[in-house]
CSV table of C-alpha atoms and ligand atoms in Angstrom, one decimal:
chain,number,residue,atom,x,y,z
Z,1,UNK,CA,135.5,103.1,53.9
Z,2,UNK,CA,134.6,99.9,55.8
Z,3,UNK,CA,137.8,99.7,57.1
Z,4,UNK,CA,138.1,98.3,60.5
Z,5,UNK,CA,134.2,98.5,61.6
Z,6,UNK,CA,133.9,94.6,60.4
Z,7,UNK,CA,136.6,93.3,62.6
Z,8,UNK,CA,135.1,95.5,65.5
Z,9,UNK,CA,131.8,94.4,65.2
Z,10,UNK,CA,133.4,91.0,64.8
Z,11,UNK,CA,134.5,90.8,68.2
Z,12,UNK,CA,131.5,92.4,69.5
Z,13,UNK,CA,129.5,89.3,68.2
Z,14,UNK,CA,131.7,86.9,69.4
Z,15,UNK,CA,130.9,88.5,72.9
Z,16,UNK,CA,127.6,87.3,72.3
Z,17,UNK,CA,128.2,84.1,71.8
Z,18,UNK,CA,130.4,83.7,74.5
Z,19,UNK,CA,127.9,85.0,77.0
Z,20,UNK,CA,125.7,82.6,75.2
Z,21,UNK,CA,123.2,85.1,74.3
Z,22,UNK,CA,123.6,84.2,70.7
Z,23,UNK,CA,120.2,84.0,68.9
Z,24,UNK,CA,119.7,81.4,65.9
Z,25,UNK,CA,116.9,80.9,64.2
Z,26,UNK,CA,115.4,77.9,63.4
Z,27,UNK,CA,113.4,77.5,60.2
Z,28,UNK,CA,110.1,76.6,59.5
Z,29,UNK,CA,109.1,75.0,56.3
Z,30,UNK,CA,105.6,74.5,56.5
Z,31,UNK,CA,102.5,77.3,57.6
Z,32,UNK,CA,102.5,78.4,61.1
Z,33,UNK,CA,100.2,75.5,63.1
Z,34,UNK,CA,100.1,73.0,65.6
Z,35,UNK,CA,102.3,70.4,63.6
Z,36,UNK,CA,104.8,72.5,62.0
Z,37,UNK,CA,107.6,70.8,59.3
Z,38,UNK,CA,111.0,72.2,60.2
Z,39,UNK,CA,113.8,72.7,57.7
Z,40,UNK,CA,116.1,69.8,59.3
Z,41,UNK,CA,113.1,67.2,58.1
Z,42,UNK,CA,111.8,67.1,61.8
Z,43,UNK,CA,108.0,67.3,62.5
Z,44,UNK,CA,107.4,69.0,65.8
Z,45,UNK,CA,104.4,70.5,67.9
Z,46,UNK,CA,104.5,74.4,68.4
Z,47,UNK,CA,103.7,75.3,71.9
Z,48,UNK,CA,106.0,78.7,71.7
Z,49,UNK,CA,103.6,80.8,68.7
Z,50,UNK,CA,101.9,84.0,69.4
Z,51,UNK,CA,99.1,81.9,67.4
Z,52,UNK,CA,96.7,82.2,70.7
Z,53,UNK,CA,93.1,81.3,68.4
Z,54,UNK,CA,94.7,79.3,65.4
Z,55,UNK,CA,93.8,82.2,62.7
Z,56,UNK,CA,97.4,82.0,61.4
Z,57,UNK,CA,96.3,79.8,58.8
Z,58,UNK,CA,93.0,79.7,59.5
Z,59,UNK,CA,90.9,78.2,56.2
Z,60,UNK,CA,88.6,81.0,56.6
Z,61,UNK,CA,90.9,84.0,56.9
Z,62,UNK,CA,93.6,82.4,54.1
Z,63,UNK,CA,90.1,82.5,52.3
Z,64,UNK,CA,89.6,85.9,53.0
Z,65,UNK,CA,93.4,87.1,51.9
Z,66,UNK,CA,92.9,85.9,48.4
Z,67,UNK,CA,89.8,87.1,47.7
Z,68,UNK,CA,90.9,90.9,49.1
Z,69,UNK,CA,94.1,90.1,46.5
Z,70,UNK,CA,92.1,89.6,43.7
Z,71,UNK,CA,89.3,93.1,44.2
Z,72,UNK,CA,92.4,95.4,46.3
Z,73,UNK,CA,95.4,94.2,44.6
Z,74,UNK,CA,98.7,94.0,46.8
Z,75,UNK,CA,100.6,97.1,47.9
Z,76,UNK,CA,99.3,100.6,48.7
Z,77,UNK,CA,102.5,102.5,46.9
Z,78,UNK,CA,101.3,105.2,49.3
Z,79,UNK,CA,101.0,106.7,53.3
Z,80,UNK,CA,97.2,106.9,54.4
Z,81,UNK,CA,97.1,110.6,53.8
Z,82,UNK,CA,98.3,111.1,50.4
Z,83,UNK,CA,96.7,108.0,48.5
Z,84,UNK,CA,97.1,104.5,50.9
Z,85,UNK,CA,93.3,104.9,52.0
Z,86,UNK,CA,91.1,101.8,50.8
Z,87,UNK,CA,87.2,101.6,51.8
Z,88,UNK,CA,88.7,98.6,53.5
Z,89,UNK,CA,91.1,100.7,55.9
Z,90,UNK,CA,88.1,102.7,57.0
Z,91,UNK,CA,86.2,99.3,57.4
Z,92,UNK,CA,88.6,97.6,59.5
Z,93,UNK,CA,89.2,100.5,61.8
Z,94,UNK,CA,85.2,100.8,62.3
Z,95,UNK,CA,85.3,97.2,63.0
Z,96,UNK,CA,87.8,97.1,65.9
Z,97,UNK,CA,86.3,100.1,67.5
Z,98,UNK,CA,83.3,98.3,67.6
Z,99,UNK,CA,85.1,95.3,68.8
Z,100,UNK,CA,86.7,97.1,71.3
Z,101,UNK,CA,84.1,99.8,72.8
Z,102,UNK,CA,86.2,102.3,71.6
Z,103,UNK,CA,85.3,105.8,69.9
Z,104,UNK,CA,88.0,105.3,66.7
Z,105,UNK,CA,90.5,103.3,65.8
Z,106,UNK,CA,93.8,103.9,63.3
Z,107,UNK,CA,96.2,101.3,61.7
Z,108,UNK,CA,99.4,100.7,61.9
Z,109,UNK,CA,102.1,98.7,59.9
Z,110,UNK,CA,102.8,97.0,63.6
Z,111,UNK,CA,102.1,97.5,67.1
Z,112,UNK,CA,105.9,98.6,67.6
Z,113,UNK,CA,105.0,101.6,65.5
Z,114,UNK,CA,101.6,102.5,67.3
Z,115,UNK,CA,103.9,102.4,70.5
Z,116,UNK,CA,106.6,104.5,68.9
Z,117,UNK,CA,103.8,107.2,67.5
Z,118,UNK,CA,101.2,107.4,70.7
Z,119,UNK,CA,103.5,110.0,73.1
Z,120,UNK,CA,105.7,112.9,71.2
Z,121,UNK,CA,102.4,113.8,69.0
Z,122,UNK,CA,100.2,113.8,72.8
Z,123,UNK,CA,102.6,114.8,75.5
Z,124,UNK,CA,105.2,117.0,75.6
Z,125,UNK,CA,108.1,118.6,78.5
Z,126,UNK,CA,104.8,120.0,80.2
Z,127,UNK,CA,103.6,115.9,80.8
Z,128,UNK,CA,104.1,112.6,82.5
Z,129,UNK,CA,104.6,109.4,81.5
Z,130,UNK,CA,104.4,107.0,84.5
Z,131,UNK,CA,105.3,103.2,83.3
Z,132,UNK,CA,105.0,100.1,84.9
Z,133,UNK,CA,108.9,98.9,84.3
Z,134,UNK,CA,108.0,95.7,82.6
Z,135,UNK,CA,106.5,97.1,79.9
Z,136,UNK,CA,107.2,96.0,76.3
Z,137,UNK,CA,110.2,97.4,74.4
Z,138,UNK,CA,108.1,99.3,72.3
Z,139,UNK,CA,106.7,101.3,74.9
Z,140,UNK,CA,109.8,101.9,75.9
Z,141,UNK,CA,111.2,103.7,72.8
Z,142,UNK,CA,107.9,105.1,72.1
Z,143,UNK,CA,108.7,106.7,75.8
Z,144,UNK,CA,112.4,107.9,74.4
Z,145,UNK,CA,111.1,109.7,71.9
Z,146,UNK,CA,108.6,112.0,74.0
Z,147,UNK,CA,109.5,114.8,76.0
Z,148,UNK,CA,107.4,114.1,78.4
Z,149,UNK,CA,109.4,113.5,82.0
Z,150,UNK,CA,109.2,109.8,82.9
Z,151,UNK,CA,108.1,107.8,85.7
Z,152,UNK,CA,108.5,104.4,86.4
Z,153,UNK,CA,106.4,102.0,89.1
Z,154,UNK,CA,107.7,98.3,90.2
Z,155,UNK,CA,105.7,95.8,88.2
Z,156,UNK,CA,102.1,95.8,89.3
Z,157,UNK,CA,102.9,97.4,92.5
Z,158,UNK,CA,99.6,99.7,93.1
Z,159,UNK,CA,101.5,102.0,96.4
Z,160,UNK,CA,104.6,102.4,94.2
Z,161,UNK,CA,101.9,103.6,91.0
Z,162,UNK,CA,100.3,106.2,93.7
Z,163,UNK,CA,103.6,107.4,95.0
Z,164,UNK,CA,104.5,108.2,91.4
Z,165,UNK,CA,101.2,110.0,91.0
Z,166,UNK,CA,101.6,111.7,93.7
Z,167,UNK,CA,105.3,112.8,92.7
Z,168,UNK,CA,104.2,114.1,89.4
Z,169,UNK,CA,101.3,115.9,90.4
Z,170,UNK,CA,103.0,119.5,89.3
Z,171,UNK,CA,102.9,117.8,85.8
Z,172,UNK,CA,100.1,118.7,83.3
Z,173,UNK,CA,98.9,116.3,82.1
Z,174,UNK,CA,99.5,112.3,83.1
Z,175,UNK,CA,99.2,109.0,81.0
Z,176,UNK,CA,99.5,105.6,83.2
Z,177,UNK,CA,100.8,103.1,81.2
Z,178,UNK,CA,101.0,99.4,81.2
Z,179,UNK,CA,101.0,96.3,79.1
Z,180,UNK,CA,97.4,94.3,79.1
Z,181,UNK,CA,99.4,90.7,79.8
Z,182,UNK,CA,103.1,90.9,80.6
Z,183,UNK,CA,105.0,88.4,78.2
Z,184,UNK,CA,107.4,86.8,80.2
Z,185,UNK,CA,105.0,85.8,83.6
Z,186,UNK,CA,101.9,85.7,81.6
Z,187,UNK,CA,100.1,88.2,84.9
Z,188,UNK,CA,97.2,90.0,83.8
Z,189,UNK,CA,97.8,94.4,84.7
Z,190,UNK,CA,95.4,95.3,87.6
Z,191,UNK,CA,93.7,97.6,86.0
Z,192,UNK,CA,91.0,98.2,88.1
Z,193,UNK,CA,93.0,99.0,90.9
Z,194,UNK,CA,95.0,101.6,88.0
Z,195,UNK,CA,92.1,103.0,86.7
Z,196,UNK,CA,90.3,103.9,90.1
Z,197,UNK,CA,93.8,105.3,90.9
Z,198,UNK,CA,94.1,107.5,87.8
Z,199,UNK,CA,90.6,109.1,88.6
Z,200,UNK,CA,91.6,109.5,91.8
Z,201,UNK,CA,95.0,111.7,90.6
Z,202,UNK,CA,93.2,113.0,87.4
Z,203,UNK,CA,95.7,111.2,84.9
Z,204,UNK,CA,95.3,108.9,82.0
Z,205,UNK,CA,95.4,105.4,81.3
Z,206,UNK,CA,96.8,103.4,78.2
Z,207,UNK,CA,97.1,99.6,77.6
Z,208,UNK,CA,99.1,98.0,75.6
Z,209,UNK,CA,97.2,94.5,75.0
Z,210,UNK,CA,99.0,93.1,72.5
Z,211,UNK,CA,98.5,89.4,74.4
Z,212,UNK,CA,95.1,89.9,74.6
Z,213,UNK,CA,92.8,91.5,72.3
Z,214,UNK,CA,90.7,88.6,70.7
Z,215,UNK,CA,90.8,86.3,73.4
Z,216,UNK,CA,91.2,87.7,77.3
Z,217,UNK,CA,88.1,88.8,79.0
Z,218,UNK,CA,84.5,86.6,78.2
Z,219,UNK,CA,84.2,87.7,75.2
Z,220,UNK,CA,87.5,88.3,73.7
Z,221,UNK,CA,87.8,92.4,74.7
Z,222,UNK,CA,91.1,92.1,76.3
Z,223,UNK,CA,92.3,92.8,80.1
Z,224,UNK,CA,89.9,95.8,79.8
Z,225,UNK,CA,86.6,93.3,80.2
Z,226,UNK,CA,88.7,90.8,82.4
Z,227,UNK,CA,89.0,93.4,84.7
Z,228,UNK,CA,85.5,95.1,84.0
Z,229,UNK,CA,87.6,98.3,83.0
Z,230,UNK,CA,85.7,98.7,79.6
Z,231,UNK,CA,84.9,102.2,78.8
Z,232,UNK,CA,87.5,103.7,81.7
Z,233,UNK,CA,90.6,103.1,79.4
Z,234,UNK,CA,91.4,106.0,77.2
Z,235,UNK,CA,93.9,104.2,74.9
Z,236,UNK,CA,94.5,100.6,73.9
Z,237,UNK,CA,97.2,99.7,71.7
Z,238,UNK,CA,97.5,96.5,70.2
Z,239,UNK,CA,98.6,94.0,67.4
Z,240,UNK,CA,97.2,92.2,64.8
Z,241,UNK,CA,100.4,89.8,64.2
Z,242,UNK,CA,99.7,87.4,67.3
Z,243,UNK,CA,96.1,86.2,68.2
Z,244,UNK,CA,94.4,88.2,65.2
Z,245,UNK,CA,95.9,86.1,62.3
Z,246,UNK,CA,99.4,86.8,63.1
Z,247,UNK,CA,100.3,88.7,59.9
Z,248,UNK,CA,101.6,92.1,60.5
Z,249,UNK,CA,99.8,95.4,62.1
Z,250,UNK,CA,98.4,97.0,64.5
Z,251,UNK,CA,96.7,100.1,66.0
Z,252,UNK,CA,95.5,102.5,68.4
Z,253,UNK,CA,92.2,102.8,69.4
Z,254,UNK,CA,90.7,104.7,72.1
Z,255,UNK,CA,89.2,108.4,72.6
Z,256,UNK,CA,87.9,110.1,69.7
Z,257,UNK,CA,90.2,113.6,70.0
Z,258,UNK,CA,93.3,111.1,70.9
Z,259,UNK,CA,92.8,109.4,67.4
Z,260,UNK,CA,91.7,112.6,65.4
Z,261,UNK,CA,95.1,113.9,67.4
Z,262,UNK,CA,97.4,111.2,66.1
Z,263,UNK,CA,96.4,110.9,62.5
Z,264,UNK,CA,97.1,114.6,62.6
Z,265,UNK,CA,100.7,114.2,63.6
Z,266,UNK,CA,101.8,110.7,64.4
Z,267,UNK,CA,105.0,110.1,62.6
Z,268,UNK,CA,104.7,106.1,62.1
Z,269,UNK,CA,101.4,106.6,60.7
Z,270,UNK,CA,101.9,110.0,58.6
Z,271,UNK,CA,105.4,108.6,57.6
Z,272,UNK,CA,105.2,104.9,57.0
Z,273,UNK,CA,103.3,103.0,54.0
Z,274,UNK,CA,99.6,102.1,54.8
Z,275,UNK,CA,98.8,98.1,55.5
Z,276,UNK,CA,98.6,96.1,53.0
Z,277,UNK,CA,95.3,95.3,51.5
Z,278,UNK,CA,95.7,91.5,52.2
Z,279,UNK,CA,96.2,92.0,55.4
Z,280,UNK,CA,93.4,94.9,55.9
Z,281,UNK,CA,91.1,92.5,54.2
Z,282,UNK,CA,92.0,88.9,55.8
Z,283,UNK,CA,92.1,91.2,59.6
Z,284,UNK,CA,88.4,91.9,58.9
Z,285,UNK,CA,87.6,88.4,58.4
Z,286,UNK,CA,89.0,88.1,61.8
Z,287,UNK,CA,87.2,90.8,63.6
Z,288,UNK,CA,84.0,89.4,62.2
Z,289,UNK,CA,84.7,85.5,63.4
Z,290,UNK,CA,85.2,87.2,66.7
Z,291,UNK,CA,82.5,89.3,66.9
Z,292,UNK,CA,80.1,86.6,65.9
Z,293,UNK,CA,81.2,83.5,68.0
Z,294,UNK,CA,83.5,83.3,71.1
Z,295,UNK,CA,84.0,79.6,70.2
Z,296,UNK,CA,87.8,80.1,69.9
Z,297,UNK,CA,89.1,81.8,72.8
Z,298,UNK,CA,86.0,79.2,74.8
Z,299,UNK,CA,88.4,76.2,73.5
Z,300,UNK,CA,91.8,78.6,73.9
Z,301,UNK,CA,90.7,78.6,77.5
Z,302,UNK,CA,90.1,75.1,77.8
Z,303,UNK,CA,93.2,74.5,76.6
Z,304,UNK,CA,94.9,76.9,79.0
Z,305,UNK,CA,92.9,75.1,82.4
Z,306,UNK,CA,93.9,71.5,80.9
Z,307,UNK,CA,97.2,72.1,80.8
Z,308,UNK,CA,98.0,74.1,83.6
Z,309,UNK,CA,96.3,71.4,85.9
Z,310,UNK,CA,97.8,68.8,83.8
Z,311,UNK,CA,101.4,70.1,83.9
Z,312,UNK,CA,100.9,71.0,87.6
Z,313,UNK,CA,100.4,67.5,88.6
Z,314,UNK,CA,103.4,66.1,86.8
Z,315,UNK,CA,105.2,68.0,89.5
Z,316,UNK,CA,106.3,71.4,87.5
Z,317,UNK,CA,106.7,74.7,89.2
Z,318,UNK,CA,104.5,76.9,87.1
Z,319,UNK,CA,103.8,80.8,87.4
Z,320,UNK,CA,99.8,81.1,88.6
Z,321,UNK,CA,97.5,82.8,86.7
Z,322,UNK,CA,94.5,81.8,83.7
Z,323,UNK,CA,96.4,83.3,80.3
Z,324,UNK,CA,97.4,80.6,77.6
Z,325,UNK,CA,101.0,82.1,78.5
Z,326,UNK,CA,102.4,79.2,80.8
Z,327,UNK,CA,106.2,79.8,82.3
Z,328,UNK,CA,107.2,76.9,83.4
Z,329,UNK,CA,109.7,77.3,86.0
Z,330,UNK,CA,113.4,75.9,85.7
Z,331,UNK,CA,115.6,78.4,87.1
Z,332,UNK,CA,118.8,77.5,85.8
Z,333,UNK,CA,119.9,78.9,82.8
Z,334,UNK,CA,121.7,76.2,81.5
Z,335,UNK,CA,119.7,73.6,82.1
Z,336,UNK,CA,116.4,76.0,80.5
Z,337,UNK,CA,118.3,75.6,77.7
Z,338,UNK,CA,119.0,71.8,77.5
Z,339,UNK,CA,115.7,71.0,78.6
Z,340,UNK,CA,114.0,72.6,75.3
Z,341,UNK,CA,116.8,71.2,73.5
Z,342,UNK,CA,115.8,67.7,74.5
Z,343,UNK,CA,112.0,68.3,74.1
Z,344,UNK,CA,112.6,69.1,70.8
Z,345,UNK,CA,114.1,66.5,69.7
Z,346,UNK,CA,111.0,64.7,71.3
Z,347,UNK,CA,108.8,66.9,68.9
Z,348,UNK,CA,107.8,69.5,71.3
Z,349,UNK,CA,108.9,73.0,70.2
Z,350,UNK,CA,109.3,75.6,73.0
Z,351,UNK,CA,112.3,78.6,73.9
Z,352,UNK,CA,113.4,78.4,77.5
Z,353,UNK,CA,114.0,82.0,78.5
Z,354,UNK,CA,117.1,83.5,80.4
Z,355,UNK,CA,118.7,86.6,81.8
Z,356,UNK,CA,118.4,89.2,81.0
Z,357,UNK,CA,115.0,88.5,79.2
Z,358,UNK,CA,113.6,87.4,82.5
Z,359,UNK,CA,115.3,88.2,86.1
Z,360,UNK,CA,118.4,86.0,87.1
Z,361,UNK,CA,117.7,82.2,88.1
Z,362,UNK,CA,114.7,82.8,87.3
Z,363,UNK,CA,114.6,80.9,83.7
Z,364,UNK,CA,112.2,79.0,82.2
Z,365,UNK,CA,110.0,77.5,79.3
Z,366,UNK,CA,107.3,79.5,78.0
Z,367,UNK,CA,104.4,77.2,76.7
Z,368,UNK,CA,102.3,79.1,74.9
Z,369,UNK,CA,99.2,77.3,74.2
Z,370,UNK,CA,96.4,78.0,71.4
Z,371,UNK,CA,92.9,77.2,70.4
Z,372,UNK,CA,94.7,75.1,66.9
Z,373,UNK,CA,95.7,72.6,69.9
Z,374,UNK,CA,94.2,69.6,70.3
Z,375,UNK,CA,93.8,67.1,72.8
Z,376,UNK,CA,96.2,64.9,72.1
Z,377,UNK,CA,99.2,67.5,70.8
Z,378,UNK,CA,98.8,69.0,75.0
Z,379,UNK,CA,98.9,65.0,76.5
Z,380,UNK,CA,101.8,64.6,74.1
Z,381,UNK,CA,103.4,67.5,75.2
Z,382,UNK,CA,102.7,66.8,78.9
Z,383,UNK,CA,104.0,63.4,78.2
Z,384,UNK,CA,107.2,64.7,77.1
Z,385,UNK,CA,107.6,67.4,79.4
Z,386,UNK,CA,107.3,64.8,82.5
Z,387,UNK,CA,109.8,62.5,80.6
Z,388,UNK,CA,112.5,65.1,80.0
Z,389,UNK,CA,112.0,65.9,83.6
Z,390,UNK,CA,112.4,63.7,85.4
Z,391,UNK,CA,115.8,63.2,83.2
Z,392,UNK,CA,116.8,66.3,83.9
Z,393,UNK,CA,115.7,66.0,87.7
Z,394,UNK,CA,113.6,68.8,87.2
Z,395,UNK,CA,110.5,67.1,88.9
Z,396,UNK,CA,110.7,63.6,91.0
Z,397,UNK,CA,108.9,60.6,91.0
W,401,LIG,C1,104.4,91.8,70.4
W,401,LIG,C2,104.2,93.1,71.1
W,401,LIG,C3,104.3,94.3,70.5
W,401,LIG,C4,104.8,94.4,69.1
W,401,LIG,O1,103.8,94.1,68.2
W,401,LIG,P1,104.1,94.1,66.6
W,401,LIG,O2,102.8,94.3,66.0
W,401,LIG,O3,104.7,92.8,66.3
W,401,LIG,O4,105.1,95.2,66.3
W,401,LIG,C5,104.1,95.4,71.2
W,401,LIG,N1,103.7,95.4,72.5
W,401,LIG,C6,103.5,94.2,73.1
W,401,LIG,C7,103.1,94.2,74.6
W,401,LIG,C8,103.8,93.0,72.5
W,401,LIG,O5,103.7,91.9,73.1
């Protein structure tokens, strides 16, 4: 019996809108790039993709996909244990540890689920879980469904991370965790600072580097070799559906008892159908590009400085730091919201970003940049921005 439950969530949805929190989509009728076709007939630059080294549809890794289709067929029909194992799963996972530094390595169907199936199968009432409080979503439910008793620090603050360690010192055993690059300010975790805390308390660390892996660090390693961590970080979770071809996936790689641990008794991964071949097969392709060449994230990075200094000049208020994630500061909701509405009319796709995503008067446009860019789509966007500016009275000339 429906019954009334439609009208109520009726109402409930109209609350939404009213508090304009109301999410549309808008659709996409070409492959995810640089210059992407949208459904109204409008032709626009993407600056707000997770597409950080332009492997979406890379010619190489679209290459790759089809030829996996045709040898490993399509779907798996099957969980890794039972029968969802290809020689290319094993491959893959050998390949990222490698990549990574890392003792072993397991697969996911998405970062969300390595999240949600790292804690209860570790920790348990015994445990602590002490987490930086801007940390993704998924950590957080992955958090919610662990026993473990919970600690939270103030973003990046290192005296409010040791006063928590040295609250839960009673507890057993302790895991420190924090996202590799936080989404919404694009600041990079100090994880040197965490890591020479932990082995000062005797606790763990995890990172989450979802915006990373592939392209922070010299060579592409993550936050762990930006801040020369590598080796000292025990588990790194992360996702192949931004920088690393943006399909779907992800996994956890780290310690060698951790992962023997987890595909023991990880409910995501014991529970949930194995990747797909295409993907397992086109995500190797990636791992191999970026094992042999850093030529991606070098332009990525290029990128990144260019536009920063570029944007800068025009008189923006941007957040500091050196990852492709660029928040450029508006503060007003409302006017966020117009301002991405006019640029993309001008051809310059990007989401301006409110409360509660982001603290109050504190919104802005997140330009996301990536190595597919070139040249003249970041002058043209730069162009724009300064034009739609100085409309808005956002910057002065
Ligand atoms: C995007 C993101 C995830 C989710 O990754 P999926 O593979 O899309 O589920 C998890 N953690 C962080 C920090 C992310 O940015």
């Amino acid at each position: 019996m429906y019954g009334n439950f439609g009208e109520f969530l009726s109402k409930e949805l109209l609350a939404i809108q009213e508090a304009g929190l109301f999410k549309r989509e808008r659709i996409i009728v070409s492959e995810q790039s640089a210059e992407i076709n949208m459904a109204s007939g409008q032709k626009a630059l993407n600056f707000c993709a997770n597409n950080y080294l332009g492997l979406s549809s890379h010619p190489v890794i679209v290459r790759a996909a089809k030829n996996i289709l045709k040898t490993h067929g399509y779907g798996m029909s099957s969980v890794r244990f039972i029968c969802g194992t290809q020689d290319i799963h094993k491959t893959l996972e050998e390949k990222i540890s490698k990549f990574l530094g890392t003792d072993d390595t397991l697969l996911y169907a998405a970062c969300f689920d390595a999240n949600g199936g790292v804690f209860e199968c570790l920790f348990n009432e015994q445990d602590a879980i002490i987490s930086d409080e801007l940390n993704h979503a998924s950590i957080i439910d992955g958090v919610r469904l662990c026993k473990a008793v919970r600690y939270r620090y103030k973003h990046s603050d290192m005296n409010d991370l040791e006063e928590q360690l040295k609250q839960s010192q009673s507890q057993r055993h302790r895991v420190v965790v924090t996202d590799g690059v936080f989404s919404m300010d694009g600041d990079i975790a100090k994880l040197s600072d965490i890591c020479n805390l932990t082995e000062k308390y005797n606790a763990l660390v995890m990172v989450d580097d979802s915006h990373a892996t592939g392209f922070i660090g010299k060579t592409g390693r993550g936050t762990q070799e930006h801040c020369s961590v590598m080796g000292r970080v025990d588990i790194i979770t992360s996702t192949l559906g931004k920088a690393l071809g943006g399909a779907m996936g992800g996994f956890t790689s780290g310690r060698k008892e951790i992962i023997d641990m987890l595909r023991q008794r990880s409910r995501p991964y014991l529970f949930s159908n194995s990747l797909s071949p295409v993907i397992t097969g086109a995500a190797i392709a990636v791992f191999d590009m970026l094992s042999g060449t850093t030529k991606l994230r070098d332009k990525l990075m290029n990128n990144t400085a260019y536009f920063r200094k570029k944007i800068k000049k025009a008189g923006f208020d941007i957040r500091p730091g050196e990852s492709p994630i660029v928040p450029i500061m508006i503060y007003d909701a409302k006017l966020s919201q117009d301002f991405a509405e006019k640029l993309l009319l001008e051809g310059i796709y990007v989401i301006g970003f409110f409360y509660p995503v982001v603290p109050k008067d504190q919104a802005r446009i997140r330009v996301q940049l990536s190595a597919a860019h070139k040249k003249q789509h970041l002058d043209k966007a730069i162009e724009e921005f300064e034009k739609v500016g100085m409309e808005l009275g956002v910057v002065k000339k």
